[in-house]
CSV table of C-alpha atoms in Angstrom, one decimal:
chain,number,residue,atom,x,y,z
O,1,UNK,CA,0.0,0.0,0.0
O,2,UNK,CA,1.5,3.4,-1.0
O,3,UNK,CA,1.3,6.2,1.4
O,4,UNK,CA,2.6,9.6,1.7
O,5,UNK,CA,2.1,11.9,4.5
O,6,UNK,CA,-0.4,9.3,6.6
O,7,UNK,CA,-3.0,9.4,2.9
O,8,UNK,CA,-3.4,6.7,1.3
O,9,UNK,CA,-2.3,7.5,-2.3
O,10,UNK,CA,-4.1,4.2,-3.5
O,11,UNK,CA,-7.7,5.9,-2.2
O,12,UNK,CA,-6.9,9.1,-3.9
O,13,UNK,CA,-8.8,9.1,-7.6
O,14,UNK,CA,-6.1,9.4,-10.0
O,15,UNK,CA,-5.3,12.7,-12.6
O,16,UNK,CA,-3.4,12.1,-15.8
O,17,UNK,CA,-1.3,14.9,-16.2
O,18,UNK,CA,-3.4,16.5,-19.5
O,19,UNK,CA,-6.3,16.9,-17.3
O,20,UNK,CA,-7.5,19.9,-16.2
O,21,UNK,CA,-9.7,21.3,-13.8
O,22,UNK,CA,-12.6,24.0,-15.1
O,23,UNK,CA,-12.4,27.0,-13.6
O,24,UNK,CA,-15.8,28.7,-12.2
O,25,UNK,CA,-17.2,31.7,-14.2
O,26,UNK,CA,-16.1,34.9,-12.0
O,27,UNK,CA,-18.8,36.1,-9.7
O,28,UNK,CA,-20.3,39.9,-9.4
O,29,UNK,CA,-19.4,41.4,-6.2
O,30,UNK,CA,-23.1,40.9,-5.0
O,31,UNK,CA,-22.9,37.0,-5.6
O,32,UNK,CA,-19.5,37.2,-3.7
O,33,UNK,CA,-19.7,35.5,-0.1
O,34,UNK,CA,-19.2,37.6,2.3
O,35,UNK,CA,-16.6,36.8,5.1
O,36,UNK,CA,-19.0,34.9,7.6
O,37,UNK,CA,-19.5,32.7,4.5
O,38,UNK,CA,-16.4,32.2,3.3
O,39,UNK,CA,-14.3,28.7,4.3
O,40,UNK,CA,-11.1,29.3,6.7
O,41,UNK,CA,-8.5,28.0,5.6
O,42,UNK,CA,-7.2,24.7,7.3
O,43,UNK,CA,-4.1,25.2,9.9
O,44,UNK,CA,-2.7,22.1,9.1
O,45,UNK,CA,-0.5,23.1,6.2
O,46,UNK,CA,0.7,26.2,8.3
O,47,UNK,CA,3.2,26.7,10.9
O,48,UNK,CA,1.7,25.6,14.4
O,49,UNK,CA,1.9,28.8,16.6
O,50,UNK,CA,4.6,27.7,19.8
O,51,UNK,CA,4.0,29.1,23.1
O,52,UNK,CA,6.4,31.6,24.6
O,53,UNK,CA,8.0,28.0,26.5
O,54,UNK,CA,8.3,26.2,23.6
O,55,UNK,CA,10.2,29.6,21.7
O,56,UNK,CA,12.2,29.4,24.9
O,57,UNK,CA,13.5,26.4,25.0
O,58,UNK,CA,14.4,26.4,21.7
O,59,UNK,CA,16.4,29.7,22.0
O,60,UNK,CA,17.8,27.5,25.2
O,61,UNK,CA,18.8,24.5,23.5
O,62,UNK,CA,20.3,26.3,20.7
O,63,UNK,CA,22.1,28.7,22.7
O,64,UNK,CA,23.8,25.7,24.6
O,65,UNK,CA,25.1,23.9,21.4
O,66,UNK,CA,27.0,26.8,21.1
O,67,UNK,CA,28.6,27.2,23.9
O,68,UNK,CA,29.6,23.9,23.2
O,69,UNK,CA,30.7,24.6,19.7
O,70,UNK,CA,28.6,22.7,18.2
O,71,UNK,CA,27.1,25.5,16.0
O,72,UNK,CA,26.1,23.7,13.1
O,73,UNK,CA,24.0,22.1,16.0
O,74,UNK,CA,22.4,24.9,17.1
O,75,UNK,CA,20.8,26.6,14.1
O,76,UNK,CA,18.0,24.5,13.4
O,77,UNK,CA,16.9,25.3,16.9
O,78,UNK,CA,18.1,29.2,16.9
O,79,UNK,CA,16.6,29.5,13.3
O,80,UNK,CA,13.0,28.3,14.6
O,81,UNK,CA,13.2,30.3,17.6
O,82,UNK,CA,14.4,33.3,15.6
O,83,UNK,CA,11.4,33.0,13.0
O,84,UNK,CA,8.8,33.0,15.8
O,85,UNK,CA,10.5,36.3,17.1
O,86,UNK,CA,13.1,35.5,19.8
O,87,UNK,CA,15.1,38.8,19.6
O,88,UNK,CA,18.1,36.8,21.4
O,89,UNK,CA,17.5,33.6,18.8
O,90,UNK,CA,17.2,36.5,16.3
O,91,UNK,CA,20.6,38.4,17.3
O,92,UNK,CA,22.4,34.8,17.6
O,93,UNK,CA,21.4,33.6,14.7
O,94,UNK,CA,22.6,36.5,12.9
O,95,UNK,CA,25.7,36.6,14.9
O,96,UNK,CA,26.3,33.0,13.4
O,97,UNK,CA,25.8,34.3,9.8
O,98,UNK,CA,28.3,37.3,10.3
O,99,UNK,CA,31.3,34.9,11.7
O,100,UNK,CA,30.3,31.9,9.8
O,101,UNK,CA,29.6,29.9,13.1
O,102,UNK,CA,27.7,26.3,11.3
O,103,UNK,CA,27.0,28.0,8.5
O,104,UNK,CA,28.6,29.7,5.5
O,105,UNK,CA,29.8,33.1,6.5
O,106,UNK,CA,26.7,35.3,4.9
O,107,UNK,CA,26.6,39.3,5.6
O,108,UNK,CA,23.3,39.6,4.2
O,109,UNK,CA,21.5,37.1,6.4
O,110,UNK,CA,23.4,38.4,9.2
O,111,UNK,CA,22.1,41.9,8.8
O,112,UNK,CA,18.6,40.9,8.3
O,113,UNK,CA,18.8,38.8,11.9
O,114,UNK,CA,20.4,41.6,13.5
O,115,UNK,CA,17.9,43.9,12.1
O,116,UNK,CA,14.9,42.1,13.9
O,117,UNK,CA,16.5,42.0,17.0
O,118,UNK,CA,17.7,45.4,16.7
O,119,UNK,CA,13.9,46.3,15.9
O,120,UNK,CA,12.9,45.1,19.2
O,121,UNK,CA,15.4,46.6,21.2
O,122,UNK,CA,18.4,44.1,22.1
O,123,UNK,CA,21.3,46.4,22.3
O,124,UNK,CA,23.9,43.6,21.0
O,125,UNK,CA,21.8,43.6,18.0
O,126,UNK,CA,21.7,47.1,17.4
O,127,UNK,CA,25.5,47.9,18.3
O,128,UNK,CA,26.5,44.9,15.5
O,129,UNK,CA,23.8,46.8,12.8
O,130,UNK,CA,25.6,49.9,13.7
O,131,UNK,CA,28.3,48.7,12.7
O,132,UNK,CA,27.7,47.0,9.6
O,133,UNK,CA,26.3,50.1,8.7
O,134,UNK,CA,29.6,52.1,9.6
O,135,UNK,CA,31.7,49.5,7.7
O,136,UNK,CA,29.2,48.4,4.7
O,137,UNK,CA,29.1,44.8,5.2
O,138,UNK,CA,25.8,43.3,4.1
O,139,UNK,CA,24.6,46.7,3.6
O,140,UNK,CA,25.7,49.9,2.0
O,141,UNK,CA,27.8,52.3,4.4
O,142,UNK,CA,25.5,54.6,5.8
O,143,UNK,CA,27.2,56.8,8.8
O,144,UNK,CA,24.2,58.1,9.6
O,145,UNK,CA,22.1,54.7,10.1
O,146,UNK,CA,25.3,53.7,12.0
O,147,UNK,CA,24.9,56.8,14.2
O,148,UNK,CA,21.5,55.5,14.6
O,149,UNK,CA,21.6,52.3,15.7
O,150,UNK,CA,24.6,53.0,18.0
O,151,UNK,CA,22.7,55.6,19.8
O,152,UNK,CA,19.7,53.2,20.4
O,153,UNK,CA,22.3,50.7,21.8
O,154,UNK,CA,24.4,53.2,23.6
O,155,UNK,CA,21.1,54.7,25.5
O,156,UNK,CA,20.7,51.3,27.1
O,157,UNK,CA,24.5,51.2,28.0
O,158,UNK,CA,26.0,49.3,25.6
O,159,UNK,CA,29.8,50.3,26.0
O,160,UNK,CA,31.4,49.3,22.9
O,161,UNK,CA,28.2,51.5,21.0
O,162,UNK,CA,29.0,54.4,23.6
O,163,UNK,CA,32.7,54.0,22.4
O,164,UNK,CA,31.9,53.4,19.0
O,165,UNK,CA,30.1,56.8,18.8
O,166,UNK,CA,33.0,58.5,20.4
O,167,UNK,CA,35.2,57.8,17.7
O,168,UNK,CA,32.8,58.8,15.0
C-alpha cells in the first residue's frame, strides 16, 4: 500500500497529467460570499503557533550547542526560535551568519537577523547593525544609520556602542 504523508495514495482518484480542472465563471461582487461565509483556511499546512515555552527552550537548547561549539547544532533550533520572534535567537542567529559559526559566512542574512532584534530593542543587535552600517558589510555604508543604531544601543549602555560613537 503506497502512502505519503499518513494518505493513502491508493484511495486518492487518480489525474493524468493533461487533465484539467474548469475554472468557475467569476462572480459579481453581490454573488461574492461575504466573510462569515467564506471557508477558513485549514491550519494544518501552516506553521503551528509555539508558546512563549516552547520559543524558549528552543532559544535555550540552541544557545547551549553553542557554547559547546557545536554551531552547526544549534541553528536549526536558533533558526526556529528566531522566525517566531526570539530577539536573542534573532541576534544569535545572525551573529552565526556574520562569523560563519555552522553555517557559510553570509553578511546579508546576518544583517537581516540583526535587524529584527535590533527592531525590538536588544542592544547587542543594534551595536552589530551599527556597525555593519559604519563599515558596509551586508549593507551599503550609511554613517548616519550607523549613528542610529549606535545611539539606540548606547542609551541602554552598551559600551562598545557608547565608544563606538565616540570615535565617529
Amino acid at each position: 500500500m503506497s502512502t505519503l504523508f499518513g494518505v493513502n495514495m491508493e484511495d486518492k482518484p487518480k489525474q493524468s497529467p493533461t487533465q484539467t480542472t474548469l475554472r468557475q465563471p467569476a462572480q459579481s461582487s453581490s454573488q461574492q460570499p461575504t466573510q462569515s461565509q467564506t471557508p477558513q483556511k485549514s491550519t494544518s499546512t501552516t506553521t503551528p503557533k509555539l508558546s512563549y515555552e516552547e520559543i524558549d527552550r528552543l532559544y535555550r537548547t540552541g544557545r547551549s550547542l553553542q557554547k559547546l561549539s557545536r554551531h552547526g547544532e544549534a541553528i536549526p533550533y536558533l533558526r526556529r526560535a528566531a522566525e517566531h520572534g526570539n530577539r536573542l535567537a534573532q541576534y544569535n542567529l545572525g551573529y552565526c551568519y556574520y562569523h560563519g559559526r555552522g553555517v557559510l559566512r553570509d553578511y546579508y542574512e546576518a544583517v537581516k537577523w540583526f535587524r529584527k532584534s535590533a527592531e525590538q530593542g536588544y542592544s547587542n543587535a543594534q551595536s552589530y547593525l551599527g556597525y555593519c552600517y559604519k563599515i558596509g558589510r551586508g549593507v551599503p555604508r550609511n554613517y548616519s544609520e550607523a549613528v542610529k543604531w549606535y545611539r539606540k544601543a548606547a542609551a541602554q549602555g552598551h559600551r562598545d556602542a557608547q565608544e563606538a560613537l565616540r570615535k565617529m
